[in-house]
Tab-separated table of C-alpha atoms in Angstrom:
chain	number	residue	atom	x	y	z
L	951	MET	CA	111.717	134.914	91.274
L	952	LEU	CA	109.883	131.772	92.117
L	953	ASP	CA	108.751	129.053	89.893
L	954	PHE	CA	105.321	127.155	90.080
L	955	TYR	CA	105.140	123.913	88.248
L	956	PHE	CA	101.575	122.383	87.729
L	957	ASP	CA	99.141	120.398	85.405
L	958	PHE	CA	95.537	121.476	85.365
L	959	PHE	CA	94.387	117.935	86.244
L	960	SER	CA	95.948	118.032	89.725
L	961	PRO	CA	93.560	119.207	92.500
L	962	TYR	CA	96.935	119.941	94.950
L	963	GLY	CA	98.035	122.005	91.958
L	964	TYR	CA	94.845	123.931	91.797
L	965	PHE	CA	95.117	124.435	95.735
L	966	GLY	CA	98.501	125.550	95.245
L	967	SER	CA	97.463	128.048	92.514
L	968	THR	CA	95.389	129.801	94.847
L	969	ARG	CA	98.062	130.565	97.396
L	970	ILE	CA	101.297	130.831	95.308
L	971	GLU	CA	100.907	134.560	94.401
L	972	ALA	CA	100.317	135.766	97.732
L	973	LEU	CA	102.995	133.805	99.253
L	974	ALA	CA	105.441	135.041	96.615
L	975	ALA	CA	104.149	138.706	97.238
L	976	ARG	CA	104.925	138.527	100.988
L	977	HIS	CA	108.472	138.081	100.021
L	978	GLY	CA	108.744	140.635	97.189
L	979	ARG	CA	108.927	137.687	94.582
L	980	GLN	CA	107.368	137.357	91.407
L	981	VAL	CA	105.951	133.959	90.161
L	982	ARG	CA	106.656	132.227	87.008
L	983	TRP	CA	103.817	129.590	85.990
L	984	HIS	CA	104.628	126.412	84.061
L	985	ALA	CA	102.267	123.996	82.714
L	986	PHE	CA	103.611	120.409	82.329
L	987	HIS	CA	102.371	117.040	81.447
L	988	MET	CA	102.446	115.146	84.722
L	989	ARG	CA	101.258	111.959	83.434
L	990	SER	CA	104.190	111.529	81.083
L	991	VAL	CA	106.641	112.378	83.882
L	992	MET	CA	104.888	109.997	86.131
L	993	LYS	CA	105.142	107.346	83.596
L	994	ASP	CA	108.738	108.053	82.543
L	995	VAL	CA	110.210	108.814	86.049
L	996	LEU	CA	107.979	107.072	88.430
L	997	GLY	CA	106.993	104.060	86.268
L	998	LEU	CA	103.304	104.679	87.071
L	999	VAL	CA	101.007	103.750	84.396
L	1000	GLN	CA	97.765	104.610	86.260
L	1001	PRO	CA	96.658	107.663	88.144
L	1002	LEU	CA	97.705	107.665	91.768
L	1003	THR	CA	94.060	107.666	92.709
L	1004	ALA	CA	93.719	104.409	91.083
L	1005	LEU	CA	96.253	102.581	93.544
L	1006	PRO	CA	94.873	100.493	96.297
L	1007	LEU	CA	94.939	102.046	99.938
L	1008	LYS	CA	96.931	105.199	98.601
L	1009	GLY	CA	94.151	106.120	96.115
L	1010	ASP	CA	91.487	105.989	98.969
L	1011	TYR	CA	93.831	108.196	101.120
L	1012	ILE	CA	94.263	110.846	98.219
L	1013	ARG	CA	90.671	111.003	97.422
L	1014	LYS	CA	89.704	111.736	100.942
L	1015	ASP	CA	92.740	113.884	101.667
L	1016	ILE	CA	92.044	116.287	98.715
L	1017	ARG	CA	88.608	117.281	100.245
L	1018	ARG	CA	90.385	117.520	103.586
L	1019	VAL	CA	92.774	119.668	102.239
L	1020	ALA	CA	90.226	121.771	100.555
L	1021	ARG	CA	88.436	122.339	103.648
L	1022	TRP	CA	91.632	122.993	105.451
L	1023	LEU	CA	92.738	125.838	103.156
L	1024	ASP	CA	89.268	127.078	102.877
L	1025	VAL	CA	89.236	126.563	98.946
L	1026	PRO	CA	86.168	125.802	96.975
L	1027	TYR	CA	86.496	122.367	95.507
L	1028	ALA	CA	83.571	120.747	93.570
L	1029	PRO	CA	85.506	119.031	90.646
L	1030	GLY	CA	83.917	118.300	87.164
L	1031	ASP	CA	84.325	114.871	85.266
L	1032	ALA	CA	87.992	114.345	85.099
L	1033	ALA	CA	87.576	112.102	81.877
L	1034	ALA	CA	85.714	114.832	79.940
L	1035	PHE	CA	88.134	117.625	81.044
L	1036	ALA	CA	90.369	118.651	78.023
L	1037	ASN	CA	93.409	118.955	80.455
L	1038	VAL	CA	96.360	118.291	77.935
L	1039	ALA	CA	94.828	120.905	75.566
L	1040	ALA	CA	94.594	123.121	78.603
L	1041	ASP	CA	98.185	122.609	79.242
L	1042	ARG	CA	99.191	123.334	75.466
L	1043	ALA	CA	96.947	126.407	75.486
L	1044	PHE	CA	98.511	127.791	78.652
L	1045	TRP	CA	101.782	127.849	76.718
L	1046	LEU	CA	100.170	129.366	73.542
L	1047	ILE	CA	98.911	132.213	75.450
L	1048	HIS	CA	102.026	132.354	77.618
L	1049	ASP	CA	104.397	133.065	74.802
L	1050	VAL	CA	102.377	135.987	73.987
L	1051	ASP	CA	101.676	137.327	77.224
L	1052	ALA	CA	102.689	135.688	80.429
L	1053	GLU	CA	100.138	137.353	82.494
L	1054	ALA	CA	97.373	136.636	80.399
L	1055	ALA	CA	98.446	132.814	80.629
L	1056	LYS	CA	98.062	133.169	84.438
L	1057	ARG	CA	94.747	134.686	84.289
L	1058	PHE	CA	93.791	131.723	81.882
L	1059	ALA	CA	95.227	129.257	84.059
L	1060	VAL	CA	93.282	130.559	87.232
L	1061	GLU	CA	89.898	130.358	85.163
L	1062	VAL	CA	90.524	126.863	83.857
L	1063	PHE	CA	91.594	125.647	87.553
L	1064	ARG	CA	88.444	127.300	88.960
L	1065	ARG	CA	86.269	125.828	86.129
L	1066	HIS	CA	87.454	122.470	86.343
L	1067	HIS	CA	88.099	122.042	90.191
L	1068	ALA	CA	85.786	124.570	91.818
L	1069	LEU	CA	82.820	124.835	89.575
L	1070	GLY	CA	82.612	121.410	88.328
L	1071	ASP	CA	82.106	122.750	84.789
L	1072	SER	CA	85.277	121.437	83.159
L	1073	PRO	CA	86.374	122.737	79.703
L	1074	ARG	CA	85.708	119.959	77.542
L	1075	ASP	CA	87.178	121.122	74.131
L	1076	GLU	CA	89.232	123.567	72.201
L	1077	GLN	CA	86.148	125.710	71.908
L	1078	ALA	CA	85.506	125.854	75.690
L	1079	LEU	CA	89.344	126.670	76.131
L	1080	MET	CA	88.970	129.568	73.448
L	1081	ALA	CA	86.071	131.020	75.359
L	1082	ILE	CA	88.142	131.072	78.641
L	1083	ALA	CA	90.966	132.710	76.703
L	1084	VAL	CA	88.528	135.470	75.500
L	1085	ALA	CA	87.016	135.822	78.977
L	1086	THR	CA	90.377	136.388	80.398
L	1087	ARG	CA	91.627	138.958	77.812
L	1088	SER	CA	94.244	136.923	76.036
L	1089	ASP	CA	95.439	138.180	72.541
L	1090	VAL	CA	95.724	134.360	71.097
L	1091	VAL	CA	93.018	134.643	68.261
L	1092	ASP	CA	92.560	131.137	66.999
L	1093	LEU	CA	93.194	128.803	69.875
L	1094	PRO	CA	91.233	125.805	68.528
L	1095	THR	CA	93.344	126.019	65.155
L	1096	LEU	CA	96.514	126.252	66.876
L	1097	LEU	CA	95.642	123.512	69.520
L	1098	GLN	CA	95.575	121.063	66.292
L	1099	GLY	CA	99.270	121.922	65.299
L	1100	GLN	CA	102.267	120.312	65.957
L	1101	ALA	CA	104.090	123.433	67.590
L	1102	CYS	CA	101.860	123.502	70.649
L	1103	LYS	CA	102.599	119.757	71.247
L	1104	ASP	CA	106.189	120.375	70.953
L	1105	ARG	CA	106.046	123.237	73.165
L	1106	LEU	CA	104.295	121.446	75.872
L	1107	ARG	CA	106.908	118.618	75.616
L	1108	GLN	CA	109.539	121.125	75.681
L	1109	ALA	CA	108.030	122.574	78.714
L	1110	THR	CA	107.846	119.146	80.477
L	1111	GLU	CA	111.536	118.444	79.752
L	1112	ALA	CA	112.577	121.859	81.316
L	1113	ALA	CA	110.337	121.064	84.398
L	1114	MET	CA	112.212	117.601	84.694
L	1115	ALA	CA	115.692	119.371	84.238
L	1116	ALA	CA	114.744	121.637	87.005
L	1117	GLY	CA	114.101	118.705	89.302
L	1118	VAL	CA	110.262	118.596	89.023
L	1119	TRP	CA	108.628	115.176	88.983
L	1120	GLY	CA	105.304	115.818	90.773
L	1121	ALA	CA	102.602	118.694	90.950
L	1122	PRO	CA	102.626	121.253	92.383
L	1123	THR	CA	106.215	121.913	92.786
L	1124	PHE	CA	107.651	125.189	93.707
L	1125	VAL	CA	111.311	126.194	92.957
L	1126	ALA	CA	113.017	129.183	94.644
L	1127	ASP	CA	116.848	129.770	94.044
L	1128	GLY	CA	117.116	126.196	92.845
L	1129	GLU	CA	115.536	124.704	95.970
L	1130	VAL	CA	112.816	122.303	95.054
L	1131	PHE	CA	109.653	121.823	97.014
L	1132	TRP	CA	107.075	119.220	96.109
L	1133	GLY	CA	103.549	119.441	97.383
L	1134	VAL	CA	100.930	121.950	98.570
L	1135	ASP	CA	101.782	120.744	102.127
L	1136	ARG	CA	105.375	122.165	101.727
L	1137	MET	CA	104.137	125.578	100.972
L	1138	PRO	CA	104.801	126.546	104.756
L	1139	MET	CA	108.368	125.101	104.507
L	1140	LEU	CA	108.779	127.186	101.116
L	1141	GLU	CA	107.709	130.201	102.993
L	1142	HIS	CA	110.163	129.631	105.926
L	1143	TRP	CA	112.785	129.148	103.330
L	1144	LEU	CA	112.097	132.473	101.754
L	1145	GLU	CA	112.069	134.287	105.158
L	1146	ARG	CA	115.385	132.930	106.330
L	1147	GLY	CA	117.249	132.490	103.054
L	1148	GLY	CA	117.443	128.570	103.564
L	1149	TRP	CA	118.731	126.855	106.567
A	925	MET	CA	94.615	107.723	121.750
A	926	LEU	CA	96.769	108.291	118.557
A	927	ASP	CA	98.437	105.675	116.389
A	928	PHE	CA	102.066	106.033	114.797
A	929	TYR	CA	103.091	103.596	112.281
A	930	PHE	CA	106.750	103.435	111.209
A	931	ASP	CA	109.338	101.083	109.831
A	932	PHE	CA	112.921	101.632	111.221
A	933	PHE	CA	114.365	102.121	107.883
A	934	SER	CA	112.459	105.381	107.003
A	935	PRO	CA	114.236	108.591	107.927
A	936	TYR	CA	111.004	110.519	107.853
A	937	GLY	CA	109.467	107.951	110.450
A	938	TYR	CA	112.428	108.564	112.730
A	939	PHE	CA	111.804	112.251	112.404
A	940	GLY	CA	108.258	111.639	113.319
A	941	SER	CA	109.227	109.563	116.287
A	942	THR	CA	111.081	112.491	117.843
A	943	ARG	CA	107.870	114.571	117.707
A	944	ILE	CA	104.710	112.439	118.137
A	945	GLU	CA	104.784	111.915	121.886
A	946	ALA	CA	104.969	115.802	122.628
A	947	LEU	CA	102.252	116.335	120.008
A	948	ALA	CA	100.027	113.902	121.527
A	949	ALA	CA	100.542	114.948	125.038
A	950	ARG	CA	99.765	118.546	124.101
A	951	HIS	CA	96.173	117.240	123.318
A	952	GLY	CA	95.985	114.838	126.185
A	953	ARG	CA	96.628	111.798	124.071
A	954	GLN	CA	98.628	108.686	124.503
A	955	VAL	CA	100.535	107.042	121.459
A	956	ARG	CA	100.252	103.621	120.246
A	957	TRP	CA	103.424	102.723	118.240
A	958	HIS	CA	103.258	100.169	115.449
A	959	ALA	CA	106.096	98.798	113.420
A	960	PHE	CA	105.266	97.468	110.064
A	961	HIS	CA	107.202	95.853	107.100
A	962	MET	CA	106.861	99.055	104.651
A	963	ARG	CA	108.864	97.467	101.893
A	964	SER	CA	106.129	94.758	101.559
A	965	VAL	CA	103.431	97.355	101.585
A	966	MET	CA	105.288	99.484	98.859
A	967	LYS	CA	105.431	96.328	96.761
A	968	ASP	CA	101.945	95.017	97.272
A	969	VAL	CA	100.047	98.228	97.390
A	970	LEU	CA	102.293	100.830	95.298
A	971	GLY	CA	103.903	98.417	92.863
A	972	LEU	CA	107.398	99.658	93.684
A	973	VAL	CA	109.877	96.940	93.796
A	974	GLN	CA	112.966	99.470	94.338
A	975	PRO	CA	113.175	102.099	97.123
A	976	LEU	CA	111.990	105.398	96.147
A	977	THR	CA	115.483	106.822	96.573
A	978	ALA	CA	116.359	104.732	93.520
A	979	LEU	CA	113.670	106.581	91.306
A	980	PRO	CA	115.136	108.929	88.919
A	981	LEU	CA	114.421	112.807	89.826
A	982	LYS	CA	112.112	111.610	92.911
A	983	GLY	CA	115.304	109.982	94.585
A	984	ASP	CA	117.402	112.899	94.147
A	985	TYR	CA	114.686	115.038	95.751
A	986	ILE	CA	114.034	112.708	98.701
A	987	ARG	CA	117.749	112.482	99.324
A	988	LYS	CA	118.282	116.238	99.574
A	989	ASP	CA	114.696	116.729	101.362
A	990	ILE	CA	115.566	114.332	104.133
A	991	ARG	CA	118.566	116.491	105.015
A	992	ARG	CA	116.679	119.698	104.825
A	993	VAL	CA	113.854	118.408	106.863
A	994	ALA	CA	116.276	117.362	109.424
A	995	ARG	CA	117.581	120.758	109.645
A	996	TRP	CA	114.182	122.201	109.433
A	997	LEU	CA	113.111	120.097	112.472
A	998	ASP	CA	116.496	120.525	114.157
A	999	VAL	CA	116.894	116.632	114.657
A	1000	PRO	CA	120.160	115.210	114.428
A	1001	TYR	CA	120.842	113.186	111.212
A	1002	ALA	CA	123.936	111.084	110.294
A	1003	PRO	CA	122.546	107.788	109.116
A	1004	GLY	CA	124.575	104.501	109.312
A	1005	ASP	CA	124.715	102.146	106.336
A	1006	ALA	CA	121.322	101.149	105.247
A	1007	ALA	CA	122.533	97.816	103.517
A	1008	ALA	CA	123.979	96.742	107.161
A	1009	PHE	CA	121.082	97.757	109.183
A	1010	ALA	CA	119.123	94.767	110.421
A	1011	ASN	CA	115.923	96.907	109.737
A	1012	VAL	CA	113.420	93.898	109.516
A	1013	ALA	CA	114.807	91.985	112.562
A	1014	ALA	CA	114.293	95.451	114.515
A	1015	ASP	CA	110.713	95.464	113.369
A	1016	ARG	CA	110.162	92.063	114.540
A	1017	ALA	CA	112.180	92.699	117.848
A	1018	PHE	CA	109.841	95.745	118.603
A	1019	TRP	CA	106.753	93.361	118.430
A	1020	LEU	CA	108.460	90.815	120.844
A	1021	ILE	CA	109.233	93.511	123.193
A	1022	HIS	CA	105.940	95.171	122.796
A	1023	ASP	CA	103.843	91.969	123.495
A	1024	VAL	CA	105.541	91.984	126.915
A	1025	ASP	CA	105.799	95.673	127.589
A	1026	ALA	CA	104.648	98.371	125.074
A	1027	GLU	CA	106.527	101.255	126.911
A	1028	ALA	CA	109.713	99.234	126.860
A	1029	ALA	CA	109.085	98.680	123.055
A	1030	LYS	CA	108.786	102.645	122.476
A	1031	ARG	CA	112.179	102.973	124.422
A	1032	PHE	CA	113.726	100.244	122.285
A	1033	ALA	CA	112.212	102.069	119.062
A	1034	VAL	CA	113.636	105.444	119.906
A	1035	GLU	CA	117.040	104.063	120.528
A	1036	VAL	CA	117.269	101.897	117.427
A	1037	PHE	CA	116.135	105.069	115.482
A	1038	ARG	CA	118.613	107.179	117.097
A	1039	ARG	CA	121.537	104.498	116.527
A	1040	HIS	CA	120.698	104.168	112.941
A	1041	HIS	CA	119.656	107.533	111.803
A	1042	ALA	CA	121.584	109.857	114.346
A	1043	LEU	CA	124.532	108.142	115.403
A	1044	GLY	CA	125.363	106.256	112.134
A	1045	ASP	CA	125.874	103.152	114.407
A	1046	SER	CA	123.277	100.772	112.923
A	1047	PRO	CA	122.400	97.696	114.692
A	1048	ARG	CA	123.562	94.890	112.295
A	1049	ASP	CA	122.512	91.637	113.866
A	1050	GLU	CA	120.367	90.176	116.570
A	1051	GLN	CA	123.038	90.559	119.161
A	1052	ALA	CA	123.330	94.467	118.569
A	1053	LEU	CA	119.323	94.459	118.992
A	1054	MET	CA	119.592	92.375	122.057
A	1055	ALA	CA	122.108	95.013	123.641
A	1056	ILE	CA	119.787	97.928	122.763
A	1057	ALA	CA	116.870	96.050	124.384
A	1058	VAL	CA	118.881	95.250	127.483
A	1059	ALA	CA	120.079	98.954	127.626
A	1060	THR	CA	116.396	100.157	127.236
A	1061	ARG	CA	115.295	97.821	130.252
A	1062	SER	CA	113.141	95.278	128.305
A	1063	ASP	CA	112.240	92.096	129.648
A	1064	VAL	CA	112.655	89.828	126.769
A	1065	VAL	CA	115.386	87.728	127.609
A	1066	ASP	CA	116.653	85.944	124.608
A	1067	LEU	CA	115.715	88.228	121.559
A	1068	PRO	CA	118.341	86.592	119.184
A	1069	THR	CA	116.731	83.124	119.641
A	1070	LEU	CA	113.376	84.381	119.390
A	1071	LEU	CA	114.034	86.325	115.998
A	1072	GLN	CA	115.019	83.071	114.480
A	1073	GLY	CA	111.656	81.860	114.954
A	1074	GLN	CA	108.593	81.815	112.841
A	1075	ALA	CA	106.534	83.343	115.588
A	1076	CYS	CA	108.105	86.892	115.288
A	1077	LYS	CA	107.698	86.732	111.478
A	1078	ASP	CA	104.216	85.966	111.634
A	1079	ARG	CA	103.693	88.713	114.067
A	1080	LEU	CA	105.187	91.546	112.066
A	1081	ARG	CA	103.197	90.182	108.901
A	1082	GLN	CA	100.215	90.638	111.231
A	1083	ALA	CA	101.142	94.027	112.390
A	1084	THR	CA	101.694	95.026	108.595
A	1085	GLU	CA	98.256	93.653	107.669
A	1086	ALA	CA	96.430	95.518	110.606
A	1087	ALA	CA	98.358	98.673	109.321
A	1088	MET	CA	97.135	98.274	105.813
A	1089	ALA	CA	93.711	97.470	107.287
A	1090	ALA	CA	93.903	100.843	109.063
A	1091	GLY	CA	94.552	102.599	105.718
A	1092	VAL	CA	98.421	102.863	106.061
A	1093	TRP	CA	100.562	102.476	103.025
A	1094	GLY	CA	103.408	104.817	103.816
A	1095	ALA	CA	105.620	105.852	106.748
A	1096	PRO	CA	105.368	107.520	108.974
A	1097	THR	CA	101.439	107.467	109.246
A	1098	PHE	CA	99.549	108.717	111.996
A	1099	VAL	CA	95.907	107.990	112.839
A	1100	ALA	CA	93.645	109.981	115.040
A	1101	ASP	CA	90.018	108.793	115.609
A	1102	GLY	CA	90.137	106.972	112.034
A	1103	GLU	CA	91.619	109.907	110.217
A	1104	VAL	CA	94.718	109.056	108.514
A	1105	PHE	CA	97.651	111.331	108.153
A	1106	TRP	CA	100.622	110.373	105.810
A	1107	GLY	CA	104.112	112.010	106.258
A	1108	VAL	CA	105.942	114.129	108.887
A	1109	ASP	CA	105.081	117.009	106.909
A	1110	ARG	CA	101.481	116.564	107.828
A	1111	MET	CA	102.178	116.752	111.636
A	1112	PRO	CA	100.745	120.411	111.739
A	1113	MET	CA	97.629	119.411	110.068
A	1114	LEU	CA	97.403	116.400	112.580
A	1115	GLU	CA	97.795	118.894	115.322
A	1116	HIS	CA	95.134	121.212	113.839
A	1117	TRP	CA	92.782	118.217	113.704
A	1118	LEU	CA	93.317	117.197	117.171
A	1119	GLU	CA	92.609	121.017	118.253
A	1120	ARG	CA	89.525	121.596	116.275
A	1121	GLY	CA	88.205	117.832	116.313
A	1122	GLY	CA	88.245	117.852	112.514
A	1123	TRP	CA	87.078	120.301	110.077
C-alpha cells in the first residue's frame, strides 16, 4: 500500500496524480488517495496566510517552475482560473464519493485535476462537480445537496487532521510504510525507496 | 559557466557542494561559488523569522529528510553544534578569500562544509576560520582582523542582494544560463537541462 495526499488546487499535486498509480504498480503496490485542505495546513503549520505564489522571488520561481516541470514530465498543463475553481468543494466531493466507492473517487479526482489544470475548464460550482461525478460513474446521487451539509465539511477537516497526523504538511505528499516524501520531485527517491526497501 | 549559491549552515547546501563540480565538469562547465546570508533572505522574502526546522511537522520532516538524503547520496553527515558554528563569519570569510583567489575560496568552502556537517567539528570563531584558510592555502593573511571590519559585512550583504537579484531565495540554488534550480533534489533536473539545452 502507498498513500497519496493532494489538494486539487496544487499543480504539483496534479503532476503527481498522473504518475503515482504507475509508479506504485511497478512495485506491486496499490494507492490510497487522500484529498486534504492544504491552505489550512499551510496557515496552521507554516504560518503562511497567502499562497506561495504570492511571495516575492519564491512566487516567481514557482510560477516558472510549474511550467518547466510540466514540460519535463510531458504532462499537459493549461490551468483554468484558480479564483473560479471550486477547489474546496471538490476536496469535499472527493470524500463523499470515496466513502461510497474509493475507485470512483480516484476517477473523479483524475477528471477534476484534468479539467482545472490541463483543460483550463475549472469546475466552478457543485453542479459542475456533480456532472464530473456522473461522467466518472460515481454512485453519489445528490452531490450538490450533500455539499451544502455540515457532514462533508467535517469529513474534509477529519481527513486533513489525519493527513497531518501522518506527517503531511504540503502537497503532493507520498507515504510508504510510514516514510514521508514531499513533492513531485521526490518521486524518483520514493521509487528508490520502494525498490530497496529503504536505505 | 554555472552558479552555485549556498550558506554554510544548510546541510542541503553541503550536499550540493559535494556534487556540483563533478556535475558541471560532465558538461564542460565551470562553477562560480556564491555564499549568501540565507537567514536574511528567509526573513525578508519568505517572512520566516525562525529556522525551517523549528516549524511543526515540516521541521520534523526536514530533520529526518536531511539524514535520508545524506544516506541516499552516500555523503558523510555528522553535524556539529549549529549554535556554536560561526556560520555568518564563514560566509564573510568566503568572500574575503574569494576576492583574492576564487579557487582558494572553493577549497575553504569545501573544508568549512566538511568540518561542520561531516566531522561535527564546527569552526567556532575567527581563529578557527583562519586555521582553515591557512590549511587550504589561502593568501588572506589576517582573516580575524578583517572579519571585525565593516567591509566584509558589506561584501556579504552585497553578495546576498546579488543572489536575490539572480532569483535566489533558498539554498542550495543553481543557476545555468539564467535558469534557476532550487534544492539538491533538483540536481538531476539541472543535469537534464544542461544535456538538452533546456526543454
